[in-house]
GROMACS .gro file of C-alpha atoms in nm:
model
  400
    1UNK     CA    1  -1.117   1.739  -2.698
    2UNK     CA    2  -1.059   2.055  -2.531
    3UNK     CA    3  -0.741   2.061  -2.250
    4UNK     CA    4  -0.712   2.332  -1.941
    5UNK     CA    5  -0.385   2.409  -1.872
    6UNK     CA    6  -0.323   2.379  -1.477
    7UNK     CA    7  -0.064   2.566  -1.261
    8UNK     CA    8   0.060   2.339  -0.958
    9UNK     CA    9   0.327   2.356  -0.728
   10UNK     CA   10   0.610   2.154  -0.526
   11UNK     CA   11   0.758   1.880  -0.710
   12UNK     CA   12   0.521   1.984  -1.016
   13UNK     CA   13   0.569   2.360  -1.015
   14UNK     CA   14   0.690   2.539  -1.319
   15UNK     CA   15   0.481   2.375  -1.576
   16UNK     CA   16   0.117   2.377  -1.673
   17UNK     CA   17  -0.040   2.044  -1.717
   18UNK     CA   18  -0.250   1.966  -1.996
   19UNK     CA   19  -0.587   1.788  -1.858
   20UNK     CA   20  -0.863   1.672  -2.112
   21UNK     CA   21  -1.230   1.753  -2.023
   22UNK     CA   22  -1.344   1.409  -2.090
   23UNK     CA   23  -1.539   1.210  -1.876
   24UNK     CA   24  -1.644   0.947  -2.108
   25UNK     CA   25  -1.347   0.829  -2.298
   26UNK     CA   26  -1.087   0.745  -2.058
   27UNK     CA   27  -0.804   0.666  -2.322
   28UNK     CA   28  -0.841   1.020  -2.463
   29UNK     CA   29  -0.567   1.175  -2.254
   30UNK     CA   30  -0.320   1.465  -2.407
   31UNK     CA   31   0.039   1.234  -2.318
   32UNK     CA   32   0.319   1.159  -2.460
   33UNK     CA   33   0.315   0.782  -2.567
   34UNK     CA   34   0.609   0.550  -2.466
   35UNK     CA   35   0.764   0.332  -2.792
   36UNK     CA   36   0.728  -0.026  -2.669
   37UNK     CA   37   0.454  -0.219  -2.783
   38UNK     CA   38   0.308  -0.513  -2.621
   39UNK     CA   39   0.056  -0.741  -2.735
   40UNK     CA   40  -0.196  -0.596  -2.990
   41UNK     CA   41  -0.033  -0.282  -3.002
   42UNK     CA   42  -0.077  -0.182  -2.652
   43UNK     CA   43   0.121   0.120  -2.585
   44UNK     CA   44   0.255   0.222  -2.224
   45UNK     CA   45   0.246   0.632  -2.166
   46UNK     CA   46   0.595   0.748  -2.083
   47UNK     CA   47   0.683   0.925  -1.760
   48UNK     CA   48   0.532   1.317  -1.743
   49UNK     CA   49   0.784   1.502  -1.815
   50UNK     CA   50   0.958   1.833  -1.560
   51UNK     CA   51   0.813   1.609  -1.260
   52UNK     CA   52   1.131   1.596  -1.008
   53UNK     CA   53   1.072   1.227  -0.911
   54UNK     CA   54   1.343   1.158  -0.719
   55UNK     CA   55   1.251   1.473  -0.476
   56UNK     CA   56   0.867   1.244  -0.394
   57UNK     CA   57   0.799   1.107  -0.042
   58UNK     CA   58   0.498   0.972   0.065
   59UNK     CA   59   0.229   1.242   0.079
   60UNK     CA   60  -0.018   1.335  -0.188
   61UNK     CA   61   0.150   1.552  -0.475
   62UNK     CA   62  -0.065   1.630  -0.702
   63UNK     CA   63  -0.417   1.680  -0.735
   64UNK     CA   64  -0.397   1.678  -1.073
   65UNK     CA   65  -0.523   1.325  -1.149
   66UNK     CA   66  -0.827   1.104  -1.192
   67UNK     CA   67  -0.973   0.923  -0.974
   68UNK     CA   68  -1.266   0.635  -1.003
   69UNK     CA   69  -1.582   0.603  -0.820
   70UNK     CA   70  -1.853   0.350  -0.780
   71UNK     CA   71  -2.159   0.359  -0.560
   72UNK     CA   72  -2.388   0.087  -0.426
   73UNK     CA   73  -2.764   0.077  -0.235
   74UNK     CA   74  -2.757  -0.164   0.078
   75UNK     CA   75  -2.872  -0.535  -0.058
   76UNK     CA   76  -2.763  -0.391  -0.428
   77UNK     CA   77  -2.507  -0.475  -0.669
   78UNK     CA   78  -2.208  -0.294  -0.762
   79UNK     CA   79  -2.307  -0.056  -1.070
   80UNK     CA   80  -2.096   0.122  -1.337
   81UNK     CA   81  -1.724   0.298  -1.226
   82UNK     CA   82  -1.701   0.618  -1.333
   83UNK     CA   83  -1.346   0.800  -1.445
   84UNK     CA   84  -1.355   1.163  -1.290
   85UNK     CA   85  -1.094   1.457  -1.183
   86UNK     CA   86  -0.985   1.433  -0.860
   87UNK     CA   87  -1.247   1.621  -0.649
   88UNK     CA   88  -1.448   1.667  -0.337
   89UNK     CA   89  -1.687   1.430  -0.251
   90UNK     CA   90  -2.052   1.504  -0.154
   91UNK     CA   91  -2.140   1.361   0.189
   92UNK     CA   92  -2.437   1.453   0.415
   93UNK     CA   93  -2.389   1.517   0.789
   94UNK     CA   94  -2.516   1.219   0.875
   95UNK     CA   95  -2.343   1.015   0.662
   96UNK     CA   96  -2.234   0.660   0.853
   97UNK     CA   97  -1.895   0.705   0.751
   98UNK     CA   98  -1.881   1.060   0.970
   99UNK     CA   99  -2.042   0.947   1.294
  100UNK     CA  100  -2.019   0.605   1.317
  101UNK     CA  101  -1.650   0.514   1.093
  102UNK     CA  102  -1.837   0.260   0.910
  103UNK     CA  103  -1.473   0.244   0.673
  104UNK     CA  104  -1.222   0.075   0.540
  105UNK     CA  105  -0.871   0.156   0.296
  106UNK     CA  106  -0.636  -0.018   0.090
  107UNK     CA  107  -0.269   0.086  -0.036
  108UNK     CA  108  -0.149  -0.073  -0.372
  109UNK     CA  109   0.089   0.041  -0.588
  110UNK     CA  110   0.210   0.016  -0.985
  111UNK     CA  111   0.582  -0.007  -1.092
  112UNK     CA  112   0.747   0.094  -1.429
  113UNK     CA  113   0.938  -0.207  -1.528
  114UNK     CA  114   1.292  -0.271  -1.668
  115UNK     CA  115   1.082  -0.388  -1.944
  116UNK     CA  116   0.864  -0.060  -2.020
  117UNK     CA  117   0.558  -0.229  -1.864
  118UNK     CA  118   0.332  -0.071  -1.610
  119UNK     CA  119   0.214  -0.343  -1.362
  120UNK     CA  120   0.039  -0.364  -1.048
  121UNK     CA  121   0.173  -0.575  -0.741
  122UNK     CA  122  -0.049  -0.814  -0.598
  123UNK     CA  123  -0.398  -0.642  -0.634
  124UNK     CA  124  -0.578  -0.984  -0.551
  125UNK     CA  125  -0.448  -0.973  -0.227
  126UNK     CA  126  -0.589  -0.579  -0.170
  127UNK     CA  127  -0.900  -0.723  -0.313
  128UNK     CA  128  -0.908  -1.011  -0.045
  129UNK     CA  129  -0.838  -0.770   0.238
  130UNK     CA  130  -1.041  -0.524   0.154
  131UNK     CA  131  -1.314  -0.791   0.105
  132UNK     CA  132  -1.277  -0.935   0.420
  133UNK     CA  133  -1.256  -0.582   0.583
  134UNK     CA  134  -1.623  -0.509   0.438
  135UNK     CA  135  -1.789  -0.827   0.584
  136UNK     CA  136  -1.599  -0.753   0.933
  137UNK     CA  137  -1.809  -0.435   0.909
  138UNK     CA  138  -2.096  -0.530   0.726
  139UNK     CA  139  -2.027  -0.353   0.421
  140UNK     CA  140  -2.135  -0.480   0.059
  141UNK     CA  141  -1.795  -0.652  -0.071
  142UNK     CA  142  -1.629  -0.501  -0.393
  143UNK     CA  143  -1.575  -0.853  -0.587
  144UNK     CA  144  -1.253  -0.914  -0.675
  145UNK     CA  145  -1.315  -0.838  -1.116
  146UNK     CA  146  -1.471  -0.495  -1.027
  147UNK     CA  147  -1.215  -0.418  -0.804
  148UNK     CA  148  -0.962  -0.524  -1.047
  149UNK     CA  149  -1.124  -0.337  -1.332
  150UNK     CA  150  -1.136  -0.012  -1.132
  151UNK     CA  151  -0.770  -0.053  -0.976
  152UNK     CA  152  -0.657  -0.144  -1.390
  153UNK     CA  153  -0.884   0.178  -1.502
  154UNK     CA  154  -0.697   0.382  -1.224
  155UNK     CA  155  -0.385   0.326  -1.360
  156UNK     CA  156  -0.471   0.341  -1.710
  157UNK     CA  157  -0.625   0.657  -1.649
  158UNK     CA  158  -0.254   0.826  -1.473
  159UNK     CA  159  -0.033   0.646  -1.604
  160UNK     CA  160   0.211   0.955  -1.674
  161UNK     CA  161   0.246   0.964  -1.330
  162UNK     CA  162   0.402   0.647  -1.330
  163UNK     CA  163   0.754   0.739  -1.227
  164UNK     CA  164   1.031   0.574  -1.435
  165UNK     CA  165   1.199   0.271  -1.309
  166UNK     CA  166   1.342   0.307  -0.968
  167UNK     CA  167   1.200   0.638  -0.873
  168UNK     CA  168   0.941   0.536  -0.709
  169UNK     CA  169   0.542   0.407  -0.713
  170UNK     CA  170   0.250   0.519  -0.836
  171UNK     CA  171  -0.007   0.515  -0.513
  172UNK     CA  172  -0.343   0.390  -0.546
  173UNK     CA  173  -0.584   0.459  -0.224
  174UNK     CA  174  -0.908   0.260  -0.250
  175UNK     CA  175  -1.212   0.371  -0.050
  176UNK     CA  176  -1.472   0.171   0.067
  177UNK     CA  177  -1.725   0.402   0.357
  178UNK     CA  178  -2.096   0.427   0.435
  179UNK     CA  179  -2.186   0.713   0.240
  180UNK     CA  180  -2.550   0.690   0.363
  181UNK     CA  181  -2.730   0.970   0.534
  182UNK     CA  182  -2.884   0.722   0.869
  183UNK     CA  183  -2.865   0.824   1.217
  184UNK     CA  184  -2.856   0.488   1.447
  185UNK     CA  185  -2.604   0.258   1.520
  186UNK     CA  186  -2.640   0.082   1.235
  187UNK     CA  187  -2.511  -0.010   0.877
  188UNK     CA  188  -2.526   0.251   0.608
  189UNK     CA  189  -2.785   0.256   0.338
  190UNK     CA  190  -2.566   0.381   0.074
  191UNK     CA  191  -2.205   0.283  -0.006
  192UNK     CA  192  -1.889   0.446  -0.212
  193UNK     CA  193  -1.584   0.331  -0.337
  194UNK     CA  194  -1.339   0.561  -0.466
  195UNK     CA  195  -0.970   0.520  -0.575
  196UNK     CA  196  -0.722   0.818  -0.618
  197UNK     CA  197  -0.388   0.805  -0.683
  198UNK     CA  198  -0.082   0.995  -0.633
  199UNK     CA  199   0.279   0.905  -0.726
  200UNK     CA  200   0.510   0.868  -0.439
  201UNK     CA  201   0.860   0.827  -0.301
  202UNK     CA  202   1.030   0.655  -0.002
  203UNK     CA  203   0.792   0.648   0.323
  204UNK     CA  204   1.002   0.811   0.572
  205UNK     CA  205   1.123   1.092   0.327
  206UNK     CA  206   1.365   1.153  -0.001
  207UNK     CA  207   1.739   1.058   0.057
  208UNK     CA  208   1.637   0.805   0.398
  209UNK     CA  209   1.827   0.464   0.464
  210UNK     CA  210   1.703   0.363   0.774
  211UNK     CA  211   1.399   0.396   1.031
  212UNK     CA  212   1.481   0.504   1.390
  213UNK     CA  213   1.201   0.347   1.591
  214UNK     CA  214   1.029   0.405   1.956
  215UNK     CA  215   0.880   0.131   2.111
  216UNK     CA  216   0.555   0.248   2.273
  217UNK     CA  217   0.447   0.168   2.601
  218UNK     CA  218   0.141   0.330   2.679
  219UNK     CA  219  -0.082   0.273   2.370
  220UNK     CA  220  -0.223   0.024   2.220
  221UNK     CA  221  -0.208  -0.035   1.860
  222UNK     CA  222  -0.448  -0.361   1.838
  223UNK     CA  223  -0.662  -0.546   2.061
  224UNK     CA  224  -0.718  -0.976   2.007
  225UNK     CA  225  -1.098  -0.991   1.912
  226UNK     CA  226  -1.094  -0.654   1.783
  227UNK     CA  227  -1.029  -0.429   1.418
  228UNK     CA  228  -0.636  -0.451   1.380
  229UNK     CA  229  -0.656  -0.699   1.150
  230UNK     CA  230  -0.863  -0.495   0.858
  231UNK     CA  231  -0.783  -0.144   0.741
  232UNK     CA  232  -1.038   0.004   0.956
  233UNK     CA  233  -0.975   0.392   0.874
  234UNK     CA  234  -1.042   0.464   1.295
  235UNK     CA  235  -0.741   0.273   1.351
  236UNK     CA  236  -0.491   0.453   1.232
  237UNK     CA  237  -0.599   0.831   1.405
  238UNK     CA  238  -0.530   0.696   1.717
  239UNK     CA  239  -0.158   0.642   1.649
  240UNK     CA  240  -0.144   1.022   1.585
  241UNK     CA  241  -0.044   1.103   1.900
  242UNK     CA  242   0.252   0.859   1.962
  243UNK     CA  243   0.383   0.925   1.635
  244UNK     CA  244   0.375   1.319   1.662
  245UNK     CA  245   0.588   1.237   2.036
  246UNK     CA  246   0.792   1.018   1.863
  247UNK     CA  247   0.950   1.241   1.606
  248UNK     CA  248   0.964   1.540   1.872
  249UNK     CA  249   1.176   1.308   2.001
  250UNK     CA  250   1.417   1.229   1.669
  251UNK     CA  251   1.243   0.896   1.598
  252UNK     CA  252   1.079   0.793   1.270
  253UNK     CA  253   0.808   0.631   1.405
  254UNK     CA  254   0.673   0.367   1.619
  255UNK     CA  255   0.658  -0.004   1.728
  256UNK     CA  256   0.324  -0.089   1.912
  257UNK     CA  257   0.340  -0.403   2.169
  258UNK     CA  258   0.015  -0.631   2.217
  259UNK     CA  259  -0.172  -0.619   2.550
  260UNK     CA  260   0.051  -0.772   2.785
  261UNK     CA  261   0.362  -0.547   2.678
  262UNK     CA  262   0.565  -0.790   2.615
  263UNK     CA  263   0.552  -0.866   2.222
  264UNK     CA  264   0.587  -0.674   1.914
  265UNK     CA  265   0.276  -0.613   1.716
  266UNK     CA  266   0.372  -0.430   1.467
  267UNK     CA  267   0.496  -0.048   1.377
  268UNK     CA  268   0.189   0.221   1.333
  269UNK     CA  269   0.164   0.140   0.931
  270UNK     CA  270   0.383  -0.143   0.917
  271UNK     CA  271   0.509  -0.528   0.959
  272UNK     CA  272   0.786  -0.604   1.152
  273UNK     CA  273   1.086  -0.829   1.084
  274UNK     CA  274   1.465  -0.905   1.285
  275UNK     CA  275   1.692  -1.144   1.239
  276UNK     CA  276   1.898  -1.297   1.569
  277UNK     CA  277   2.232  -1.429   1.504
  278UNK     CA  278   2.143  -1.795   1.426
  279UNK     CA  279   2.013  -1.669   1.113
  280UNK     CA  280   1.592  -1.705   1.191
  281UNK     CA  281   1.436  -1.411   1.069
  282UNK     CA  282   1.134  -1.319   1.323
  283UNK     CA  283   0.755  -1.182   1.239
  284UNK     CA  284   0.474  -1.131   1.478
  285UNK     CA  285   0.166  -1.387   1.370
  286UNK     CA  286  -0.114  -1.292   1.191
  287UNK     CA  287  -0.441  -1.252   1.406
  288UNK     CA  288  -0.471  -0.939   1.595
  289UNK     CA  289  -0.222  -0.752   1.303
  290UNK     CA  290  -0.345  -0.639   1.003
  291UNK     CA  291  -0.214  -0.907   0.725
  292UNK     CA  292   0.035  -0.706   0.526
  293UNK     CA  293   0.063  -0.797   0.137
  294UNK     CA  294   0.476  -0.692   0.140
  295UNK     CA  295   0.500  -0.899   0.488
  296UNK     CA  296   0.309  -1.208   0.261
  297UNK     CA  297   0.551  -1.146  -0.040
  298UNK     CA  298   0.876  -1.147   0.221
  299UNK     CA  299   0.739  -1.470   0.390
  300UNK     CA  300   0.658  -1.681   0.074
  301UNK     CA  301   1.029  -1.519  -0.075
  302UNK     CA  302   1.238  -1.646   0.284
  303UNK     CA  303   0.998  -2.014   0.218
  304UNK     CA  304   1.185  -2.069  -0.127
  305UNK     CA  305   1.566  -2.007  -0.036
  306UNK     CA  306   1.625  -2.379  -0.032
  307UNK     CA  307   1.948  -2.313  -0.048
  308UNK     CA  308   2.030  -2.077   0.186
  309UNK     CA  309   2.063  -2.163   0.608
  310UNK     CA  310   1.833  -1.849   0.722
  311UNK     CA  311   1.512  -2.014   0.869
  312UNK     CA  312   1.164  -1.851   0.931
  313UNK     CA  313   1.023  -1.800   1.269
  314UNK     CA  314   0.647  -1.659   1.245
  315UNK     CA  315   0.491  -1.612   1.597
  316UNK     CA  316   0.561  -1.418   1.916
  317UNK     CA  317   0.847  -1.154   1.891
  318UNK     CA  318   0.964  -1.022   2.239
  319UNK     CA  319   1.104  -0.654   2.240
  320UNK     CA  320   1.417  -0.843   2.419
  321UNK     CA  321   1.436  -1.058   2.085
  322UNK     CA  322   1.453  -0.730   1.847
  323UNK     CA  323   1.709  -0.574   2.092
  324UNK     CA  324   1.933  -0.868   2.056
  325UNK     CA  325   1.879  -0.919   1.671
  326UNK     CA  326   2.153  -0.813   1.404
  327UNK     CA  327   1.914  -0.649   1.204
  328UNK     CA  328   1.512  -0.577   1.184
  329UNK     CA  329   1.329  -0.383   0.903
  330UNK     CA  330   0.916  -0.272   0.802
  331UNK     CA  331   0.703  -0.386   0.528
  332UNK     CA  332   0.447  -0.232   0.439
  333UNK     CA  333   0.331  -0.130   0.072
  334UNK     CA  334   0.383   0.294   0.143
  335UNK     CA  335   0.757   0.151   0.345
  336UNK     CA  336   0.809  -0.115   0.082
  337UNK     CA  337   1.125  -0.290   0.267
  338UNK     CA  338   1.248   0.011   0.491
  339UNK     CA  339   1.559  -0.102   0.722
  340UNK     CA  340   1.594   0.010   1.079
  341UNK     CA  341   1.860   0.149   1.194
  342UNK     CA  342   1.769   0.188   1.603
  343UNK     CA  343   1.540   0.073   1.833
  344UNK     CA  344   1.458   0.233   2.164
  345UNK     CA  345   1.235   0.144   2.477
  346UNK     CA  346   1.294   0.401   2.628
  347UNK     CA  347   1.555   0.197   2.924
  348UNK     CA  348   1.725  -0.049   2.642
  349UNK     CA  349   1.838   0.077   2.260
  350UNK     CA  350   2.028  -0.105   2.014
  351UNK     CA  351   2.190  -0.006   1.724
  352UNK     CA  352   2.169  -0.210   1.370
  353UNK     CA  353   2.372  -0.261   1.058
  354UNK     CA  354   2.161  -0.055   0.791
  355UNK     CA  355   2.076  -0.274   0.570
  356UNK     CA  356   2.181  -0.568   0.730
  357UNK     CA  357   2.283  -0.820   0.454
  358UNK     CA  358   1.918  -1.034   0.478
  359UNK     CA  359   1.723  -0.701   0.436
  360UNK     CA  360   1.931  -0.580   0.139
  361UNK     CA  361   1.886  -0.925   0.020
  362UNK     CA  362   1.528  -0.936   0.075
  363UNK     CA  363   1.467  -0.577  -0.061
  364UNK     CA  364   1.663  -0.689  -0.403
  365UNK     CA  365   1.449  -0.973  -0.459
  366UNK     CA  366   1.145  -0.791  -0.424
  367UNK     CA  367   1.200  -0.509  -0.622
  368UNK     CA  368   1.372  -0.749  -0.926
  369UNK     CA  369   1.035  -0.844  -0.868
  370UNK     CA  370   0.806  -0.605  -0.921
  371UNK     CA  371   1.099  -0.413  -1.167
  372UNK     CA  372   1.093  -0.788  -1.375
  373UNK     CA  373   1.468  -0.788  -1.336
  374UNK     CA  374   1.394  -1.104  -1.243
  375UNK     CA  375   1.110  -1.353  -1.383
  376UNK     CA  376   0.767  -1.321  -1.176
  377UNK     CA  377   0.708  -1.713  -1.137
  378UNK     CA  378   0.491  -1.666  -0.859
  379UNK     CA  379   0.292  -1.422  -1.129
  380UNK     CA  380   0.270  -1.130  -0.888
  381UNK     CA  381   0.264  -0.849  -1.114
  382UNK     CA  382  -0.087  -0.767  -1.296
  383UNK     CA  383  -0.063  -0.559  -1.611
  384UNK     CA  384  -0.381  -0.315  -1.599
  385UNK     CA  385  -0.309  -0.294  -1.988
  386UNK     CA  386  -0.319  -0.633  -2.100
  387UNK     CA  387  -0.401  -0.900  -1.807
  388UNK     CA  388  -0.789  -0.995  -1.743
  389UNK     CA  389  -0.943  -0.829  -1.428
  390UNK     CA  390  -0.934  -1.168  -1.309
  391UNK     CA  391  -0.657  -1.369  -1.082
  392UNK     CA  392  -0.683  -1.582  -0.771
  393UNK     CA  393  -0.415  -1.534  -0.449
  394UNK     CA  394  -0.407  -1.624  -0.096
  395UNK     CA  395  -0.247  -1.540   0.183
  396UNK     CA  396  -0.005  -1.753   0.336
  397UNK     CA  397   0.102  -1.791   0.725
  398UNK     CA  398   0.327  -2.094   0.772
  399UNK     CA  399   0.306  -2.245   1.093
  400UNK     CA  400   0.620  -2.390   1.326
   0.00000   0.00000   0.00000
């Protein structure tokens, strides 16, 4: 097994990184091997060592990783995943993906655990979405074991750059495009999925506590009968432009309204939650929004506080409603729980606590969560080293 040593800079600089050139056995990787065991022996690789962790945000890292492709004909199956170095892909000019965005994404990520695991968060639900995103655009599914398998085999495959417990996420950003050279409106004839990875921070940057938000008047994030529901990749370059006027202005990002201008739809990459002084916590309804796996989690988590008097209100959110609320925060897997700290419309503002009590509350039950501080009884967590690529989850959307 012969390893290149690697120079690479920012958070990685001043080390070279030992890479095996091995495309066929994925296990055979030059790390250093943590000392709990699970299981039949199953070992979990320990953190890479010189990485600055705490230093991450949300961007890409390293390039220095492995990523996993799969490719598919039109009215094929699925074949084999392949293990690879991160790397260009080979796409023709005419490629569907390139003139006609015939593409969707998905966002997962896997924790180090208070235990020494590595697990995944909710990958069935990824799997859903991103199913349901391929039939909105008539894209071969990837079915939920193969997409399991190759999420499982991503992680397996970096899991040094797992950080350690608390410092963060490892990324994973599935692929699914027309990779087809066609010209025509028209499906592709060819089809790639590709995962790569890269371990991050906190969204908004290293050291933040709070979002400062801009609620934006004159675009639209979503559209009722349209794509805002799936992770359509052409719906996300059109927030570009608010975003980059936003933070000119000192603002983190941005809160889109629906068509009338009178309701929240959510922030440019996010859910939104507030929570008015009679204790009801507030969400926009599914439907025109994209169904958020951390807004799911924080919904099913506020349904099982029997014992507590904060209710759940999902459906129409007025900008009014935020303004007047004692605290609001994002969801999203990149945000995780991120609190806001101000809101603007440009005429109206309002300042909240950051975190409010019910975020901070929220935020440590998730993370117990996915940390297994706490016991995973709603068996969220998917170990890519020991579980089956197999599980079953839904989303859930109370009604009032």
């Amino acid at each position: 097994l012969r390893a290149a040593a690697v120079p690479v800079k920012g958070v990685f600089a001043g080390r070279l990184l030992l890479r095996p050139r091995c495309r066929a056995a994925p296990f055979l990787h030059v790390r250093r091997v943590g000392k709990r065991a699970f299981g039949d022996a199953v070992e979990y690789p320990m953190p890479r060592a010189g990485v600055q962790w705490k230093k991450l945000g949300f961007s890409l890292a390293t390039k220095e990783t492995r990523m996993v492709v799969a490719t598919c004909s039109a009215g094929q199956m699925w074949g084999s995943m392949n293990a690879e170095p991160y790397g260009a892909l080979s796409l023709e000019p005419a490629a569907t993906i390139l003139n006609y965005g015939q593409g969707i994404f998905e966002g997962i990520k896997a924790y180090r655990t208070s235990k020494g695991r590595i697990v995944l968060f909710r990958p069935q639900k990824n799997s859903q979405r991103m199913a349901d995103g391929a039939r909105r655009l008539l894209m071969p599914p990837v079915p939920a074991q193969f997409f399991l398998e190759a999420v499982s085999l991503a992680v397996r495959e970096n899991a040094d750059l797992v950080p350690p417990v608390g410092e963060g996420a490892l990324y994973l950003r599935p692929l699914l495009f027309g990779s087809g050279a066609d010209l025509g409106v028209k499906p592709s004839s060819q089809y790639t999925f590709v995962i790569f990875v890269s371990p991050v921070g906190k969204y908004f940057g290293p050291g933040t506590i709070g979002a400062r938000m801009q609620i934006c008047t004159d675009h639209q994030r979503a559209a009722p009968a349209g794509v805002g529901n799936i992770k359509c990749v052409g719906n996300y370059a059109q927030c570009f432009s608010a975003q980059r006027d936003a933070k000119a202005d000192g603002y983190s990002d941005v809160i889109y309204l629906d068509v009338g201008g009178q309701y929240i739809d959510e922030a440019a990459a996010s859910n939104f939650f507030c929570v008015t002084p009679d204790n009801v916590i507030h969400t926009p309804q599914l439907g025109t929004i994209l169904p958020g796996v951390t807004r799911d989690s924080i919904v099913q988590l506020v349904r099982r506080l029997s014992d507590s008097d904060l209710k759940l209100k999902v459906g129409p959110v007025s900008y009014a409603t935020a303004l007047s609320a004692t605290e609001a925060f994002l969801t999203g897997t990149g945000a995780g729980i991120t609190p806001i700290e101000h809101i603007s419309s440009g005429e109206e503002s309002a300042d909240f606590a950051c975190p409010g009590p019910v975020t901070q509350m929220l935020s440590d039950m998730l993370t117990d969560i996915q940390s297994e501080r706490a016991p995973d009884t709603m068996r969220w967590l998917h170990d890519p080293f020991v579980d089956p690529s197999y599980g079953r989850d839904s989303f859930v959307d109370p009604t009032f």
